[in-house]
Amino acid sequence: NAGVMQNPRHLVRRRGQEARLRCSPMKGHSHVYWYRQLPEEGLKFMVYLQKENIIDESGMPKERFSAEFPKEGPSILRIQQVVRGDSAAYFCASSPGTEAKNIQYFGAGTRLSVL
Amino acid sequence: DQQVKQNSPSLSVQEGRISILNCDYTNSMFDYFLWYKKYPAEGPTFLISISSIKDKNEDGRFTVFLNKSAKHLSLHIVPSQPGDSAVYFCAASGTGTASKLTFGTGTRLQVTL
């Protein structure tokens, strides 16, 4: 009964490179959320996806960031041309989406460091 | 615009005593509230939640109270244990079975021996 799986756990990139963060939701969950946490801050919502659809991307920067959740495989958060300000912990969460309660279960996160 | 606020960045409580963590919100469209616990280098772990139609929910040592008129909720942990030492985040979501969570900035709880 695996939980939400994120990889890699740590990612180091130089400025201008691309970062790809992967997230496999809990079994039976079809809703995926991405959040970002800067040091000493709370988690900030970025994007909410269901299979093959972006439902809400209101928290995601318009440029350089994109997300997908294909029919097969994990959800991917992609950051192009990374800058130092992208250094943060990125958390993925999943939920079944069918219950009255919206309890989201989180992965361990990917810590991105931009040199 | 911080819609969910946790005004105490840290709290220290003696083992066996009650820990009370507070959270205020400003958006009256929030109707579901959750508390998460987070250890360093790990993801948040769900603790307990409450719907806006209730004013109290209890699960073992954890109780959440909701005061809708004051837009305030609190998490009570009793008795506090050293393993409870972590950062606690309050989160809120709006109407619908699946929508984004808005988090507070967290309160670091230290339970001392």
Short mmCIF file of C-alpha atoms in Angstrom, two decimals:
data_model
loop_
_atom_site.label_atom_id
_atom_site.label_comp_id
_atom_site.label_asym_id
_atom_site.label_seq_id
_atom_site.Cartn_x
_atom_site.Cartn_y
_atom_site.Cartn_z
CA ASN A 1 0.00 0.00 0.00
CA ALA A 2 2.49 2.56 -1.22
CA GLY A 3 1.92 6.21 -0.49
CA VAL A 4 2.60 9.12 -2.79
CA MET A 5 5.99 8.60 -4.40
CA GLN A 6 8.14 11.49 -5.53
CA ASN A 7 11.47 11.35 -7.26
CA PRO A 8 14.12 12.42 -7.19
CA ARG A 9 14.31 13.38 -3.51
CA HIS A 10 17.07 15.86 -4.22
CA LEU A 11 17.84 17.59 -7.50
CA VAL A 12 20.69 19.96 -8.24
CA ARG A 13 20.60 22.08 -11.35
CA ARG A 14 22.66 24.95 -12.70
CA ARG A 15 20.94 28.15 -13.78
CA GLY A 16 19.38 27.75 -17.20
CA GLN A 17 18.96 23.97 -17.02
CA GLU A 18 15.67 22.12 -16.89
CA ALA A 19 14.25 20.37 -13.84
CA ARG A 20 11.77 17.48 -14.05
CA LEU A 21 10.01 16.36 -10.91
CA ARG A 22 7.94 13.19 -10.88
CA CYS A 23 5.02 12.14 -8.75
CA SER A 24 3.11 8.86 -8.60
CA PRO A 25 -0.14 9.21 -6.66
CA MET A 26 -1.47 6.73 -4.16
CA LYS A 27 -3.19 3.72 -5.67
CA GLY A 28 -6.75 4.56 -6.57
CA HIS A 29 -6.19 8.32 -6.50
CA SER A 30 -6.89 10.24 -9.67
CA HIS A 31 -6.29 13.78 -8.41
CA VAL A 32 -2.80 15.23 -8.11
CA TYR A 33 -1.71 18.55 -6.63
CA TRP A 34 1.67 20.27 -6.64
CA TYR A 35 2.77 22.65 -3.90
CA ARG A 36 5.98 24.61 -3.35
CA GLN A 37 7.53 25.46 -0.01
CA LEU A 38 10.14 28.17 0.31
CA PRO A 39 12.34 28.21 3.44
CA GLU A 40 10.45 29.22 6.60
CA GLU A 41 7.16 29.48 4.72
CA GLY A 42 4.03 27.41 4.34
CA LEU A 43 3.17 25.35 1.32
CA LYS A 44 1.83 27.29 -1.66
CA PHE A 45 -0.51 25.70 -4.17
CA MET A 46 0.75 25.53 -7.73
CA VAL A 47 -1.43 23.26 -9.85
CA TYR A 48 -4.18 20.64 -9.64
CA LEU A 49 -4.51 17.92 -12.25
CA GLN A 50 -6.63 14.93 -13.04
CA LYS A 51 -5.67 12.34 -15.62
CA GLU A 52 -4.83 14.20 -18.86
CA ASN A 53 -6.43 17.43 -17.60
CA ILE A 54 -5.25 20.53 -15.79
CA ILE A 55 -8.08 21.59 -13.48
CA ASP A 56 -6.55 24.59 -11.73
CA GLU A 57 -3.17 26.16 -12.49
CA SER A 58 -3.81 29.45 -10.74
CA GLY A 59 -0.74 29.11 -8.50
CA MET A 60 1.74 28.24 -11.18
CA PRO A 61 3.98 30.92 -12.74
CA LYS A 62 2.95 31.59 -16.32
CA GLU A 63 6.44 31.22 -17.71
CA ARG A 64 8.93 28.35 -17.48
CA PHE A 65 6.63 26.09 -15.41
CA SER A 66 4.40 23.35 -16.78
CA ALA A 67 2.69 20.26 -15.41
CA GLU A 68 1.11 17.17 -16.84
CA PHE A 69 -0.57 14.01 -15.64
CA PRO A 70 -0.71 11.63 -18.59
CA LYS A 71 -3.04 8.69 -18.96
CA GLU A 72 -0.15 6.37 -18.19
CA GLY A 73 2.72 7.17 -15.86
CA PRO A 74 3.45 9.72 -13.18
CA SER A 75 2.61 13.38 -13.01
CA ILE A 76 5.50 15.61 -14.10
CA LEU A 77 6.27 19.14 -12.95
CA ARG A 78 8.70 20.72 -15.38
CA ILE A 79 10.70 23.87 -14.78
CA GLN A 80 12.59 25.22 -17.75
CA GLN A 81 15.61 27.54 -17.53
CA VAL A 82 15.76 27.35 -13.76
CA VAL A 83 16.83 30.37 -11.72
CA ARG A 84 18.10 30.57 -8.14
CA GLY A 85 14.65 31.64 -6.93
CA ASP A 86 13.27 28.25 -7.99
CA SER A 87 15.24 26.60 -5.18
CA ALA A 88 12.59 25.16 -2.89
CA ALA A 89 10.92 21.97 -1.74
CA TYR A 90 8.25 20.77 -4.16
CA PHE A 91 5.54 18.55 -2.74
CA CYS A 92 3.03 16.46 -4.59
CA ALA A 93 -0.24 15.34 -3.01
CA SER A 94 -3.01 13.07 -4.20
CA SER A 95 -6.62 12.47 -3.30
CA PRO A 96 -9.33 10.16 -4.56
CA GLY A 97 -11.51 13.15 -5.36
CA THR A 98 -14.68 11.21 -4.81
CA GLU A 99 -15.16 11.64 -1.09
CA ALA A 100 -16.91 14.46 0.65
CA LYS A 101 -13.73 15.23 2.52
CA ASN A 102 -10.82 16.58 0.53
CA ILE A 103 -7.97 14.93 2.41
CA GLN A 104 -4.77 15.20 0.44
CA TYR A 105 -1.90 12.83 1.10
CA PHE A 106 1.59 14.12 0.51
CA GLY A 107 4.80 12.67 -0.80
CA ALA A 108 8.19 13.28 0.81
CA GLY A 109 8.99 16.06 -1.62
CA THR A 110 11.75 16.95 -4.05
CA ARG A 111 14.29 19.45 -2.86
CA LEU A 112 15.51 21.48 -5.80
CA SER A 113 18.75 23.40 -5.48
CA VAL A 114 19.75 25.78 -8.26
CA LEU A 115 23.43 26.70 -8.35
CA ASP B 1 -2.70 38.17 1.05
CA GLN B 2 -2.39 35.52 3.76
CA GLN B 3 -5.83 33.90 3.95
CA VAL B 4 -4.78 31.37 6.59
CA LYS B 5 -2.69 32.63 9.47
CA GLN B 6 -0.80 30.91 12.22
CA ASN B 7 0.44 33.77 14.34
CA SER B 8 2.64 31.75 16.68
CA PRO B 9 5.78 30.59 14.89
CA SER B 10 6.77 28.39 17.81
CA LEU B 11 5.41 26.81 20.97
CA SER B 12 7.13 24.94 23.77
CA VAL B 13 5.15 22.60 26.02
CA GLN B 14 6.13 20.19 28.74
CA GLU B 15 5.52 16.50 28.19
CA GLY B 16 2.12 15.44 29.53
CA ARG B 17 0.62 18.93 29.26
CA ILE B 18 -1.82 20.22 26.67
CA SER B 19 -0.57 21.80 23.45
CA ILE B 20 -2.88 24.33 21.83
CA LEU B 21 -2.12 25.48 18.30
CA ASN B 22 -4.16 28.27 16.78
CA CYS B 23 -5.16 29.22 13.27
CA ASP B 24 -7.20 32.10 11.85
CA TYR B 25 -8.66 32.47 8.38
CA THR B 26 -10.16 35.34 6.45
CA ASN B 27 -11.95 33.69 3.52
CA SER B 28 -15.56 32.87 4.43
CA MET B 29 -15.75 30.49 1.45
CA PHE B 30 -13.53 27.99 3.24
CA ASP B 31 -15.64 25.08 4.46
CA TYR B 32 -13.16 22.36 5.27
CA PHE B 33 -10.13 22.60 7.53
CA LEU B 34 -7.23 20.26 8.08
CA TRP B 35 -4.17 19.98 10.30
CA TYR B 36 -0.95 18.47 9.05
CA LYS B 37 2.20 17.58 10.93
CA LYS B 38 5.59 17.85 9.29
CA TYR B 39 9.00 16.56 10.29
CA PRO B 40 12.16 17.96 8.66
CA ALA B 41 12.91 16.53 5.21
CA GLU B 42 9.55 14.77 5.07
CA GLY B 43 6.19 15.58 3.53
CA PRO B 44 3.22 16.79 5.58
CA THR B 45 1.25 14.03 7.29
CA PHE B 46 -2.51 14.41 7.70
CA LEU B 47 -3.62 14.55 11.33
CA ILE B 48 -7.24 15.56 11.65
CA SER B 49 -9.87 17.58 9.83
CA ILE B 50 -13.18 19.32 10.44
CA SER B 51 -16.05 20.37 8.25
CA SER B 52 -17.64 23.78 8.68
CA ILE B 53 -20.91 22.16 9.76
CA LYS B 54 -19.23 20.94 12.95
CA ASP B 55 -17.54 22.77 15.78
CA LYS B 56 -15.47 19.91 17.17
CA ASN B 57 -13.80 16.75 15.96
CA GLU B 58 -11.82 14.36 18.11
CA ASP B 59 -9.37 11.59 17.26
CA GLY B 60 -7.45 10.09 20.14
CA ARG B 61 -5.16 12.71 21.65
CA PHE B 62 -6.05 15.24 18.96
CA THR B 63 -9.09 17.52 18.99
CA VAL B 64 -9.86 20.30 16.56
CA PHE B 65 -12.25 23.11 17.45
CA LEU B 66 -13.84 25.42 14.90
CA ASN B 67 -15.38 28.80 15.68
CA LYS B 68 -16.94 29.93 12.42
CA SER B 69 -18.11 33.32 13.66
CA ALA B 70 -14.57 34.17 14.74
CA LYS B 71 -13.01 32.41 11.74
CA HIS B 72 -10.74 30.61 14.15
CA LEU B 73 -9.72 27.02 14.69
CA SER B 74 -7.45 25.35 17.16
CA LEU B 75 -5.75 21.99 17.56
CA HIS B 76 -5.47 20.53 21.04
CA ILE B 77 -3.01 17.75 21.77
CA VAL B 78 -3.36 16.10 25.14
CA PRO B 79 -1.27 14.71 26.63
CA SER B 80 1.66 16.04 24.63
CA GLN B 81 4.48 13.61 23.90
CA PRO B 82 8.09 14.21 22.75
CA GLY B 83 7.26 12.56 19.42
CA ASP B 84 4.75 15.35 18.79
CA SER B 85 7.63 17.77 18.29
CA ALA B 86 7.24 18.93 14.69
CA VAL B 87 5.88 21.77 12.60
CA TYR B 88 2.08 21.88 12.46
CA PHE B 89 0.30 23.40 9.48
CA CYS B 90 -3.29 24.49 9.35
CA ALA B 91 -4.92 24.25 5.90
CA ALA B 92 -8.27 25.20 4.45
CA SER B 93 -10.19 24.35 1.31
CA GLY B 94 -13.26 25.72 -0.38
CA THR B 95 -16.45 24.16 -1.63
CA GLY B 96 -16.20 20.97 -3.61
CA THR B 97 -14.86 17.50 -3.11
CA ALA B 98 -11.50 18.29 -4.60
CA SER B 99 -9.93 21.69 -4.47
CA LYS B 100 -6.64 23.27 -3.54
CA LEU B 101 -5.50 23.66 0.04
CA THR B 102 -4.44 27.03 1.40
CA PHE B 103 -1.83 26.62 4.13
CA GLY B 104 -0.77 28.70 7.09
CA THR B 105 2.92 29.33 7.72
CA GLY B 106 3.16 26.70 10.45
CA THR B 107 3.84 26.51 14.17
CA ARG B 108 6.90 24.67 15.43
CA LEU B 109 5.94 22.64 18.52
CA GLN B 110 8.64 21.53 20.91
CA VAL B 111 7.59 19.08 23.60
CA THR B 112 10.14 19.03 26.39
CA LEU B 113 10.79 16.35 28.97
#
